Structure formats: C-alpha cells, structure tokens
mmCIF file of C-alpha atoms (C1' of nucleotides) in Angstrom:
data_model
loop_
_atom_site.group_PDB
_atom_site.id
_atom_site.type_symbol
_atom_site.label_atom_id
_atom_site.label_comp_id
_atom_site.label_asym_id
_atom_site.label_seq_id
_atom_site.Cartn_x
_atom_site.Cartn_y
_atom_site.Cartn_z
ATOM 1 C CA UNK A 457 0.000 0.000 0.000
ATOM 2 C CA UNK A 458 1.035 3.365 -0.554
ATOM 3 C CA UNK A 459 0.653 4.687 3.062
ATOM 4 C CA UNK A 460 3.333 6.859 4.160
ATOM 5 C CA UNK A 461 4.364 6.907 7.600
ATOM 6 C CA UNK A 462 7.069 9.303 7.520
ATOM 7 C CA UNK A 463 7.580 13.019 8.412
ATOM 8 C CA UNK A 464 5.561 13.346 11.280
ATOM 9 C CA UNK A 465 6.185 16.738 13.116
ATOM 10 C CA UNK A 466 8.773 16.858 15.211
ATOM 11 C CA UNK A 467 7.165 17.752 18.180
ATOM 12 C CA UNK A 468 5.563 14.419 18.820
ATOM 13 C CA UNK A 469 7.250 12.855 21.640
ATOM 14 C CA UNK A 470 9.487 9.913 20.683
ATOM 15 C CA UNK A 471 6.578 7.564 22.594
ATOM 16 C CA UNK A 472 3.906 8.830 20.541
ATOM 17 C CA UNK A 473 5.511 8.508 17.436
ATOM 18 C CA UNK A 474 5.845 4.413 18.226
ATOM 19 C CA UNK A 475 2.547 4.264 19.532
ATOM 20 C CA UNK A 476 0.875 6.260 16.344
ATOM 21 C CA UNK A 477 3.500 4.161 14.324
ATOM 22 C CA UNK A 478 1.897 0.518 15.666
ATOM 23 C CA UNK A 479 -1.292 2.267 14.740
ATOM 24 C CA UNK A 480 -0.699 3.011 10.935
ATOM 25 C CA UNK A 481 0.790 -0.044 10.842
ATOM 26 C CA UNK A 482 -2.559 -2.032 12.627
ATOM 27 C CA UNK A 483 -4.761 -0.234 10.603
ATOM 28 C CA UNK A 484 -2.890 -0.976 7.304
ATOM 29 C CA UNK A 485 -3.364 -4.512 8.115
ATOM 30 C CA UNK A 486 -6.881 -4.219 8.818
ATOM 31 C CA UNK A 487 -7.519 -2.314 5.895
ATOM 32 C CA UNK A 488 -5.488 -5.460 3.419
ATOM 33 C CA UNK A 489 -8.048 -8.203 5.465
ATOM 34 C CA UNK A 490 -10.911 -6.021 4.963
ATOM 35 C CA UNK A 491 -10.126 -6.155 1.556
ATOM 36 C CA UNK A 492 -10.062 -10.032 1.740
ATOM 37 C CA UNK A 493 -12.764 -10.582 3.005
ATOM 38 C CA UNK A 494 -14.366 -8.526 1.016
ATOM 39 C CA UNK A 495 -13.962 -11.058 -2.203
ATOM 40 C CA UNK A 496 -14.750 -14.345 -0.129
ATOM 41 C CA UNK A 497 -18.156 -12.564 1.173
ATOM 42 C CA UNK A 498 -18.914 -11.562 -2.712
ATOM 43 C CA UNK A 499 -19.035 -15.339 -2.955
ATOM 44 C CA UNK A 500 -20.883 -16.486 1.006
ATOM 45 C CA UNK A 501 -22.721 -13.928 1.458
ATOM 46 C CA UNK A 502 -21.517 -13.373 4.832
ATOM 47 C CA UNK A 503 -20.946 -9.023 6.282
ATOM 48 C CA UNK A 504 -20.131 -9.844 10.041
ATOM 49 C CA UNK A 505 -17.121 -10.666 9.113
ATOM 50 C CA UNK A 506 -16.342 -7.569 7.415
ATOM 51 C CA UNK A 507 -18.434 -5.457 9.508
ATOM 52 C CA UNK A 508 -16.151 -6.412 12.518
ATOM 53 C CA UNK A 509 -12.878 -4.593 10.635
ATOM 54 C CA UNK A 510 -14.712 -1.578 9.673
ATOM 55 C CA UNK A 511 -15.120 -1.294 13.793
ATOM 56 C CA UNK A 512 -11.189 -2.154 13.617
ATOM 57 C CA UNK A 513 -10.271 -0.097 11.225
ATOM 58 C CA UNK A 514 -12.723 2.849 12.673
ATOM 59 C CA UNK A 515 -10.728 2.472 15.806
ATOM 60 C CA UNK A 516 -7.500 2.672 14.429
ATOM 61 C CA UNK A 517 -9.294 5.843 12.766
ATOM 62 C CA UNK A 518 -9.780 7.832 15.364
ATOM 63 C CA UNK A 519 -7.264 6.691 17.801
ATOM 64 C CA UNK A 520 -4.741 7.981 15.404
ATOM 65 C CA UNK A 521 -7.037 11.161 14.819
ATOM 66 C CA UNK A 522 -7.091 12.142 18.882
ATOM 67 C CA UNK A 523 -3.453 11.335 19.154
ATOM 68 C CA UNK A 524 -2.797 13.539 16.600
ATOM 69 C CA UNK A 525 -5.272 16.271 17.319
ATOM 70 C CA UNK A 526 -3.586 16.537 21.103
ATOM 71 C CA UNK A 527 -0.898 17.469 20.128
ATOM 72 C CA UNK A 528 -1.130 19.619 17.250
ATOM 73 C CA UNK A 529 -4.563 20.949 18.040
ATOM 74 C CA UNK A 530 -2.998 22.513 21.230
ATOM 75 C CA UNK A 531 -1.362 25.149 18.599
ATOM 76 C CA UNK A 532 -4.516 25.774 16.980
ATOM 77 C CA UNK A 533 -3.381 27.560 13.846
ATOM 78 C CA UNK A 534 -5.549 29.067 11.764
ATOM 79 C CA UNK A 535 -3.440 29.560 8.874
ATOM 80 C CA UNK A 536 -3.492 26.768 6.841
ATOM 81 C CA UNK A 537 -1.208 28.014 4.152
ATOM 82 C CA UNK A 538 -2.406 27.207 0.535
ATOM 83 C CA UNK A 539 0.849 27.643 -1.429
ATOM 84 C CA UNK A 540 -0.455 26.072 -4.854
ATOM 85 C CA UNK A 541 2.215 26.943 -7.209
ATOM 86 C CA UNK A 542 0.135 27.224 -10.135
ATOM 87 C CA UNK A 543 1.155 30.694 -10.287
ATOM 88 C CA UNK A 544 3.659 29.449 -13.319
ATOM 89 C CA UNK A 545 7.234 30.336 -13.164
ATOM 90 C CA UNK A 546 7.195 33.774 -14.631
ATOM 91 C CA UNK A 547 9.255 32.547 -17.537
ATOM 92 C CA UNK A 548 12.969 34.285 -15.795
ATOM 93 C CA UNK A 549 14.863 33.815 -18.708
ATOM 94 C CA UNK A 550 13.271 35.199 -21.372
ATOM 95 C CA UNK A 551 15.914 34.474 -23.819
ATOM 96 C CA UNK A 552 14.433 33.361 -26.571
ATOM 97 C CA UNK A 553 17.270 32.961 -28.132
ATOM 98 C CA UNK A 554 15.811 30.557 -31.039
ATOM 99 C CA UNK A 555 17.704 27.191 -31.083
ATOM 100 C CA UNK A 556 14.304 25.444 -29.517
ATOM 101 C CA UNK A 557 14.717 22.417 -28.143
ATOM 102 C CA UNK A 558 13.247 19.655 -30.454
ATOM 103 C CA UNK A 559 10.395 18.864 -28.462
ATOM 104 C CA UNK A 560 9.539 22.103 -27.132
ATOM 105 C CA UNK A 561 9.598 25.376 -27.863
ATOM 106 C CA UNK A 562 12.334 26.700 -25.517
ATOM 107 C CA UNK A 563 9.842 29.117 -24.062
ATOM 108 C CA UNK A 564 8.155 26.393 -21.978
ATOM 109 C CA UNK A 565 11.407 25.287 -20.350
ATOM 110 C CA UNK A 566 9.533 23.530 -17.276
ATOM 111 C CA UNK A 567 13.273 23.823 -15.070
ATOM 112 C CA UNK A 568 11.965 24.992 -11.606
ATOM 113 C CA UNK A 569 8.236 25.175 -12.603
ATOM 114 C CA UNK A 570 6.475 22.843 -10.882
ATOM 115 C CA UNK A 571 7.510 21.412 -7.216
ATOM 116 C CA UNK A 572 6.719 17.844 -6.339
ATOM 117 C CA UNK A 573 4.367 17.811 -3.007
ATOM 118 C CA UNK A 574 6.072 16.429 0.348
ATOM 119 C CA UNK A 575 3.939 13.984 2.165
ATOM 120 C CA UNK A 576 0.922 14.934 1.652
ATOM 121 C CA UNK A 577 -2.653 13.865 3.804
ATOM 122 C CA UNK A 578 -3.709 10.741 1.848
ATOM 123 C CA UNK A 579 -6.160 8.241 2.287
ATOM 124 C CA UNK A 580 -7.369 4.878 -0.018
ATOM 125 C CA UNK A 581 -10.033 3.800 -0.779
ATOM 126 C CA UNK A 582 -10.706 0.649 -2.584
ATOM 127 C CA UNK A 583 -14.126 0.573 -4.739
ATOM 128 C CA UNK A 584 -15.797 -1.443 -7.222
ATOM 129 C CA UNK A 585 -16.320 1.510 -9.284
ATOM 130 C CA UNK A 586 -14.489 4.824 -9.705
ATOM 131 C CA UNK A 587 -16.915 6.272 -7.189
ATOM 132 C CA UNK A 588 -18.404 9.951 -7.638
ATOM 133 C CA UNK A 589 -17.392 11.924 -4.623
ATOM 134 C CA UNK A 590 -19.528 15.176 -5.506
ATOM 135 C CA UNK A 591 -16.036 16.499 -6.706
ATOM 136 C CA UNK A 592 -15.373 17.503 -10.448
ATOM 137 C CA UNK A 593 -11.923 15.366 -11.399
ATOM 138 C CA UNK A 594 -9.768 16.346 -14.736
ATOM 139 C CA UNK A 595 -7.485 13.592 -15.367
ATOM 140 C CA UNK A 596 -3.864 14.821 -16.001
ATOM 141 C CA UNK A 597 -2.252 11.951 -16.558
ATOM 142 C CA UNK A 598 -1.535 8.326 -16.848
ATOM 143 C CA UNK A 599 1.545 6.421 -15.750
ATOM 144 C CA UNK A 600 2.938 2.706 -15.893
ATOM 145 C CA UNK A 601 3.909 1.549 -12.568
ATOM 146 C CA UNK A 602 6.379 -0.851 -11.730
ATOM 147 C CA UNK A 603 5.011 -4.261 -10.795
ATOM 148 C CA UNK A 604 1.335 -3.583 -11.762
ATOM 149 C CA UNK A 605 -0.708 -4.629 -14.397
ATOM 150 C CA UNK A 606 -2.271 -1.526 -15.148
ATOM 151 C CA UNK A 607 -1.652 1.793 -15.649
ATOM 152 C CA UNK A 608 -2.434 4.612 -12.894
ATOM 153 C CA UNK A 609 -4.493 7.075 -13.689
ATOM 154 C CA UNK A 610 -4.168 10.989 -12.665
ATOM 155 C CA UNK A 611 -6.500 13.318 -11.661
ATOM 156 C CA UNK A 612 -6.903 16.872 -10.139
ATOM 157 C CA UNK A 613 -9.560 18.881 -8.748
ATOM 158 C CA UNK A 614 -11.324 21.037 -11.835
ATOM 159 C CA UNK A 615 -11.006 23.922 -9.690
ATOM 160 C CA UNK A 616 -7.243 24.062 -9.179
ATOM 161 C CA UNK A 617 -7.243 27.512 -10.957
ATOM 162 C CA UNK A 618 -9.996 29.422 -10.738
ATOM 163 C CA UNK A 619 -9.811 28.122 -6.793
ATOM 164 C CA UNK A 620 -6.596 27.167 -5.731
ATOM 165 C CA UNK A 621 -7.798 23.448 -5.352
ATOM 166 C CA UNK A 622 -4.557 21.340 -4.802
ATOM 167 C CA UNK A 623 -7.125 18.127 -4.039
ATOM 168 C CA UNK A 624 -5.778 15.264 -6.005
ATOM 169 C CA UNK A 625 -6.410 11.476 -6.360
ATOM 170 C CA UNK A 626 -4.834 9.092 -8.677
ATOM 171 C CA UNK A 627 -6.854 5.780 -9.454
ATOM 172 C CA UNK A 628 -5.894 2.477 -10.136
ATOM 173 C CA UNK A 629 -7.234 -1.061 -11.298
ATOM 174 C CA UNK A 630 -6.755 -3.531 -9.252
ATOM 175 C CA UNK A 631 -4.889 -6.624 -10.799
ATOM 176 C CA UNK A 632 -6.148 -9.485 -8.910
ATOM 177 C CA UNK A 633 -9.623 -8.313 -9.239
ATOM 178 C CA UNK A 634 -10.311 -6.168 -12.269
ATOM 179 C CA UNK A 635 -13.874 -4.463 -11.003
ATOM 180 C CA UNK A 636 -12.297 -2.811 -8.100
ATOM 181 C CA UNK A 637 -10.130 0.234 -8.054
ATOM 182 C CA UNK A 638 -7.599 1.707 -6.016
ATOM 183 C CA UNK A 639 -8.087 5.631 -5.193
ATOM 184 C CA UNK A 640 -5.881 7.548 -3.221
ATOM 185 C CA UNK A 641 -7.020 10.723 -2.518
ATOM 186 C CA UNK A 642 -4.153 13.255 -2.186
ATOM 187 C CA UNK A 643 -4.590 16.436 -0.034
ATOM 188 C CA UNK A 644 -7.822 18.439 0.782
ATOM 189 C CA UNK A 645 -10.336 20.556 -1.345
ATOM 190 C CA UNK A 646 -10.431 23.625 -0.638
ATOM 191 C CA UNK A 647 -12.613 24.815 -3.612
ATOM 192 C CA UNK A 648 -16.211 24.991 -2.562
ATOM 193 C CA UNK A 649 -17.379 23.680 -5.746
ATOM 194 C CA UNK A 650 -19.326 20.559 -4.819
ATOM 195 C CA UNK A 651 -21.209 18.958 -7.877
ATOM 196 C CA UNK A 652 -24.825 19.555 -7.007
ATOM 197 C CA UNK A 653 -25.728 15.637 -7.617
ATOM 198 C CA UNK A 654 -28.870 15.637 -6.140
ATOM 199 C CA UNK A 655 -28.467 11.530 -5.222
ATOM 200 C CA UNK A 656 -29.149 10.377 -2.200
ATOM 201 C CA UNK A 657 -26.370 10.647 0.190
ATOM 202 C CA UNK A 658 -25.335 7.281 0.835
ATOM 203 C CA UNK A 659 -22.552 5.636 3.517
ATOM 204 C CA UNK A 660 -20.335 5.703 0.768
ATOM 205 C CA UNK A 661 -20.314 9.310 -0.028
ATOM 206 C CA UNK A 662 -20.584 10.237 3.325
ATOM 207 C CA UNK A 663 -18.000 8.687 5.098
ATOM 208 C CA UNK A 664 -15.684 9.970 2.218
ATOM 209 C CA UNK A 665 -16.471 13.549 2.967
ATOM 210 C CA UNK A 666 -16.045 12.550 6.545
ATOM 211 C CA UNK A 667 -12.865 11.262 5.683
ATOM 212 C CA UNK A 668 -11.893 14.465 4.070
ATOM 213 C CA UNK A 669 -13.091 16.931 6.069
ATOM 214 C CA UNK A 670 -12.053 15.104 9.793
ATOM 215 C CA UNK A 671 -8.445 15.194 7.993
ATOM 216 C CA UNK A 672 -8.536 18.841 7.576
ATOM 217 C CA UNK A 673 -8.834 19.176 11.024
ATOM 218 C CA UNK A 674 -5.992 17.379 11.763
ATOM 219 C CA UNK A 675 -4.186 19.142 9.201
ATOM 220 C CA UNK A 676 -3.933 22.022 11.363
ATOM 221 C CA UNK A 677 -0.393 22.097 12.468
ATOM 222 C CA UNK A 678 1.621 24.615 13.907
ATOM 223 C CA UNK A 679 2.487 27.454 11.588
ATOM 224 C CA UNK A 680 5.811 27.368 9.724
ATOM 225 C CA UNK A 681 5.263 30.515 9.483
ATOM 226 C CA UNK A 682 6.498 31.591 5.965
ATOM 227 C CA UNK A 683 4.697 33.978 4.459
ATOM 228 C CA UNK A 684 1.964 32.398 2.378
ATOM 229 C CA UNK A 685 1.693 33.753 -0.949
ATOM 230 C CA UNK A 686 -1.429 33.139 -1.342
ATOM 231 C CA UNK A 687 -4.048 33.991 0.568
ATOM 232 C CA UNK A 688 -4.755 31.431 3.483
ATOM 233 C CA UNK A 689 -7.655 29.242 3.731
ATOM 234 C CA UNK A 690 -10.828 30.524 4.331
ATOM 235 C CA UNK A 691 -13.262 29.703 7.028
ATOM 236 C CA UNK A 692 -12.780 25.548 5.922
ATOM 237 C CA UNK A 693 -10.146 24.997 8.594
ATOM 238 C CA UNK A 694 -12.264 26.738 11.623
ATOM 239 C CA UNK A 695 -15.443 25.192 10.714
ATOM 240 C CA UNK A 696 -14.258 21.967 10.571
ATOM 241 C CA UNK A 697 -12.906 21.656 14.546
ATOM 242 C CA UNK A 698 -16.523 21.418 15.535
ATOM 243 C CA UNK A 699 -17.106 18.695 12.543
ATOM 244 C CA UNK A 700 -14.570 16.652 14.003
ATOM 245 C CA UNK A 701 -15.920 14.808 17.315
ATOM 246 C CA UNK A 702 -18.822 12.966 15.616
ATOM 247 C CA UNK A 703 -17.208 10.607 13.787
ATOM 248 C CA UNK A 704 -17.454 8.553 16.327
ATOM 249 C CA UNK A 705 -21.551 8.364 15.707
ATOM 250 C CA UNK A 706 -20.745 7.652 11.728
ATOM 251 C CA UNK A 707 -22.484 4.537 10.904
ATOM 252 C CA UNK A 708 -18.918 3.515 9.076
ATOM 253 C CA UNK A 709 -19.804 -0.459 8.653
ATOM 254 C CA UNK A 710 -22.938 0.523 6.534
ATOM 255 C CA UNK A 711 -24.925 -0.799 3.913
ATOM 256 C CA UNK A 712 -23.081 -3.593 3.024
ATOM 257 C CA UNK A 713 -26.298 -5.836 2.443
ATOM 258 C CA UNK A 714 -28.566 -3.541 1.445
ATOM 259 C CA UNK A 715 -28.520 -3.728 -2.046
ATOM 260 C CA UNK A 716 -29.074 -6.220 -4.669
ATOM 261 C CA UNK A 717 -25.766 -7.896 -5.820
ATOM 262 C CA UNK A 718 -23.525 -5.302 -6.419
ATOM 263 C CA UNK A 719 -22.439 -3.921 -3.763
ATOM 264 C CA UNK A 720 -20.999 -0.679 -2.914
ATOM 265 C CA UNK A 721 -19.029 -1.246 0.118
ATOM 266 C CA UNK A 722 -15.828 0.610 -0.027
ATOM 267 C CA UNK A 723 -12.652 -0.166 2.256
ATOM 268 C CA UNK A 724 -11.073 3.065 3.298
ATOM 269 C CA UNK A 725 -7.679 3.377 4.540
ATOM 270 C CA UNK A 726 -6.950 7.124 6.295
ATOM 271 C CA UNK A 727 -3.144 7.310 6.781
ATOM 272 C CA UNK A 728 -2.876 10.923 8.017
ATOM 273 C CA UNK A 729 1.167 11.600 8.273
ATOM 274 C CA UNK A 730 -0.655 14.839 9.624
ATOM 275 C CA UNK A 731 2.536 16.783 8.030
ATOM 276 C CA UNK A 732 0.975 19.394 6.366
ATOM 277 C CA UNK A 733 3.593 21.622 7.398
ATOM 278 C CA UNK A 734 5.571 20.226 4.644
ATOM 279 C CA UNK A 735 3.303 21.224 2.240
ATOM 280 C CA UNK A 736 4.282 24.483 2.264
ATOM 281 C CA UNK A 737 7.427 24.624 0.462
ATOM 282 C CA UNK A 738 9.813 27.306 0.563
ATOM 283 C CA UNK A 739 12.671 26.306 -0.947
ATOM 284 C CA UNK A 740 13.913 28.248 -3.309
ATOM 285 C CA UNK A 741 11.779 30.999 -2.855
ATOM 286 C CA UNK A 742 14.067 32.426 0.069
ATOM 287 C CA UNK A 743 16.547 33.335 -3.014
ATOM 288 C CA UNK A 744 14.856 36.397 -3.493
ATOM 289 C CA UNK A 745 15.245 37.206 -0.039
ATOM 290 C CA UNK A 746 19.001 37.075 0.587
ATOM 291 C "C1'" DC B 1457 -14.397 27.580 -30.335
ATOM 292 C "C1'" DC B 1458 -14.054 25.654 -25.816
ATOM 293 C "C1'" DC B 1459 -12.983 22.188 -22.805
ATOM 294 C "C1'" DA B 1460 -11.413 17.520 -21.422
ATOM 295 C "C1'" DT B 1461 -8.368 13.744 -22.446
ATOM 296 C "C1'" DT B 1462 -4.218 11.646 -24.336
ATOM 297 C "C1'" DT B 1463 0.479 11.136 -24.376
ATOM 298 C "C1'" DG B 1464 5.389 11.721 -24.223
ATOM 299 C "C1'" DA B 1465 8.686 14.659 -22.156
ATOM 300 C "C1'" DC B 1466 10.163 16.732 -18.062
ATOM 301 C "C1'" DC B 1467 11.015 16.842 -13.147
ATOM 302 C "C1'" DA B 1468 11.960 15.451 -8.129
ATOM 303 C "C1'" DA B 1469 13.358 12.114 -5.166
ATOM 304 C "C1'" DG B 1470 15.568 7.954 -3.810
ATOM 305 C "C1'" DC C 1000 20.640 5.581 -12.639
ATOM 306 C "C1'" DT C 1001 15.210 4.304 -11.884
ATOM 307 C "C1'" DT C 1002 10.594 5.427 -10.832
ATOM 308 C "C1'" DG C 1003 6.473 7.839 -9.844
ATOM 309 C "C1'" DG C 1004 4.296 12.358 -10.416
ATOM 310 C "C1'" DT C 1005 3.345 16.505 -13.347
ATOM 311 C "C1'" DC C 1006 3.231 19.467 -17.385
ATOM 312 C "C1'" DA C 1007 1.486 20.933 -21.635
ATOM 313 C "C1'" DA C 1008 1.066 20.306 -26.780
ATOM 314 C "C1'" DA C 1009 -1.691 17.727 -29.569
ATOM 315 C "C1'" DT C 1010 -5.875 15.719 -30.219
ATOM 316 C "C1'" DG C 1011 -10.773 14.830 -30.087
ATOM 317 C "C1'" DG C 1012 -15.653 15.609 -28.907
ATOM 318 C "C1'" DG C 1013 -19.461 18.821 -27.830
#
DNA sequence: CCCATTTGACCAAG
DNA sequence: CTTGGTCAAATGGG
C-alpha cells in the first residue's frame, strides 16, 4: 500500500511517534483483510465478518485522529497556508534565443516550474467503481507503474485555478480483481465547488467527505510561518474543529447488504502523516530574499 | 471555439 | 541511474 508513515512533526514525543507508528501499521493490516474478506463474502454472502474490521479499522481511525489532534490541536493555527504553485514560473529567462529544443519550444522550459508535493494527507479507498465523490476530477495523466498490471491514472480537482484546489487522487485497477479500483485521494479541497448531484447521500459518499473533512482538522499544524503567498484558507479549517468529534456516531460499517448484488461497500484506509507543514514549500523561494 | 483527455517529455526524489 | 508524479502540446468531442 502506498501509506506513508514518515515526516511526522517533530514535536511528537518519541513515545507517541511508536505508539501512532503501531497504529498506521494495525490499521494498514486491517484495511489489506478487509479487503479479503471482502472477495470471499462476494461469494458467502456473509458481512459480520467484514463489519467487525470496519469497527477495527474505525478504531485505528480515530485513535490515530485524537493522538494527533492533542498534540497539534494545542497550537490551533488558523493559517493553513495554501501555497499552490500554479502561479507558473514567470518565464525568468526570457531568452528566446531561437535554437528550440526539439520537443519544445524553448519558451516552456519547465526547469523549476512545478515542485513535487512532500507527504501529503492521503487516504485509499478501494471501490468497485471509480466512485463519484460530488467532486469535479480532470485527469492529467496516466503512468505505468512498476510491478502492476495496469496503468495509474491521474486526476486533479477542476477547480485548481480558478480556486486554488490542490485536491488530487490518482486511481488504479486492481490486478487481482479487475472491477475494483484503487483511489488515493491526495490532499484536501479547498474549492467549494461541490457537484450539485442531487443523489441520495449514501454511507459511501458520506463517510468519504467525513474522511476528508475530519483530515482537515488534523491538518492544522503549527504554523511554519512563511509567508503564504497566497491567501490562506478561508473559514474551511475553523469550521471543521466542531465537525470533528462525531465521527465517532458515523455509521462507518454501513450498507453492506442492502442492495441487490452489487455492492458498494468501499474499504477506506486514512493514513494521516498529519505533516501538512511540509506542504508548504519554501525552498527556493528564500533566493529572493538574501 | 471551448474544454477535457491523451500522451510523451520533463522533473523530483531515492 | 530508476521510478512515480506533473506538465502541456496535440488531439478529439461537444
């Protein structure tokens, strides 16, 4: 799985880190025998089974939410810096001094452009469809990866422009069972653009949001205070504190038998590294400073 | 014409 | 070096 453990802020105490460490590392497991059992009980019919590691990995959940909330929550920063780069490198060298590269016109030398995110908030989710999470997705690419069948698809949040939305997710088929798909879900949306799909909010869609939003709160951490060059979240981050505490009451092991045949249970896997601070990057940007 | 996808090159990180 | 992630020109569909 792709669930990084790494980066946590340094302020955790060495104890916690071990403790929140077992934790990931429980609730990874859970997550790969919820996944079992998910393909024997397509075949007896059978959701106690299952049900009982949703409550697992629920646990694992939230324990991993408080611990981190404690000790970053005690900061309580508001300023959860949004430093999408998409403000494209202003072109520096404007020598367009002909001799183009083959490929490309020299113009649209990408050197320094783009910066690859840190550890970013990520969680998986493994679906028998590409699920609609109310979110508009343009897919920006598609890559080969090592060891696996398929290809991995990219996508972004349609509003990373007009709204600074650095939400991403990249989605890919599984190869031992062709109907159900990977998704990682990279960082938060911030764009308030939710698809008005009028559907029925089911457990699914719910506990995705839950997912999502819950992280934010943990996202919080304690301001590396560079100076954000955009302009900082807006109300999300406050809003969300109060969201937090009722996951407890979300009906996570839901509808498993509801529905006729196909069903639309989903396996998440939240692995919060709850190092947003590295996120913010500021390399490089300190050489105009000195 | 506009917008989304495709696709190969480019880039960062290990 | 290799590999996964991103960019953006080209392409295609409305």
């Amino acid at each position: 799985m792709i669930l990084g453990t790494s980066n946590w802020p340094e302020k955790l105490s060495v104890t916690r880190q071990k403790v929140i460490k077992e934790l990931v590392e429980g609730q990874e497991c859970a997550t790969q025998l919820k996944t079992l059992l998910h393909k024997t009980m397509e075949h007896n019919g059978s959701f106690s089974a299952e049900e009982l590691v949703s409550k697992i990995l629920r646990s694992f959940t939230e324990t991993l939410s408080v611990l981190s909330c404690t000790e970053s929550g005690e900061v309580n920063s508001q300023n959860l810096a949004v430093s999408h780069a998409d403000s494209h490198c202003d072109d520096p060298r404007s020598d367009d001094s002909g001799e183009s590269s083959r490929k490309r016109p020299a113009s649209k030398d990408r050197r320094g452009c783009y910066r690859r995110r840190k550890t970013a908030h990520t969680w998986t989710t493994v679906s028998p469809k590409v699920e609609n999470d109310g979110h508009a997705w343009r897919k920006y690419g598609q890559k080969e990866i090592l060891n696996a069948k398929h290809p991995r698809s990219y996508f972004r949040c349609t509003r990373k422009y007009d709204q600074g939305c650095r939400a991403t997710k990249h989605v890919q088929k599984m190869e031992n069972d062709p109907q159900m798909f990977q998704t990682t879900y990279i960082g938060l949306h911030t764009c308030k653009d939710i698809v008005k799909t009028p559907q029925i909010v089911t457990e699914t869609h719910g506990w995705e949001c839950f997912l999502a939003k819950s992280e934010s709160a943990i996202a919080v951490t304690p301001s590396v205070k560079l100076e954000a060059k955009e302009e900082a979240l807006s109300d999300l981050t406050g809003n969300l504190h109060s969201f937090w505490p009722d996951l407890k009451d979300f009906p996570l092991s839901g509808p498993i038998g509801s529905d006729n045949g196909d069903v639309v249970s989903t396996m998440y896997s939240c692995t919060d590294t709850a190092s947003l601070s590295l996120d913010i990057e500021f390399d490089g940007d300190f050489s105009d400073f000195i």
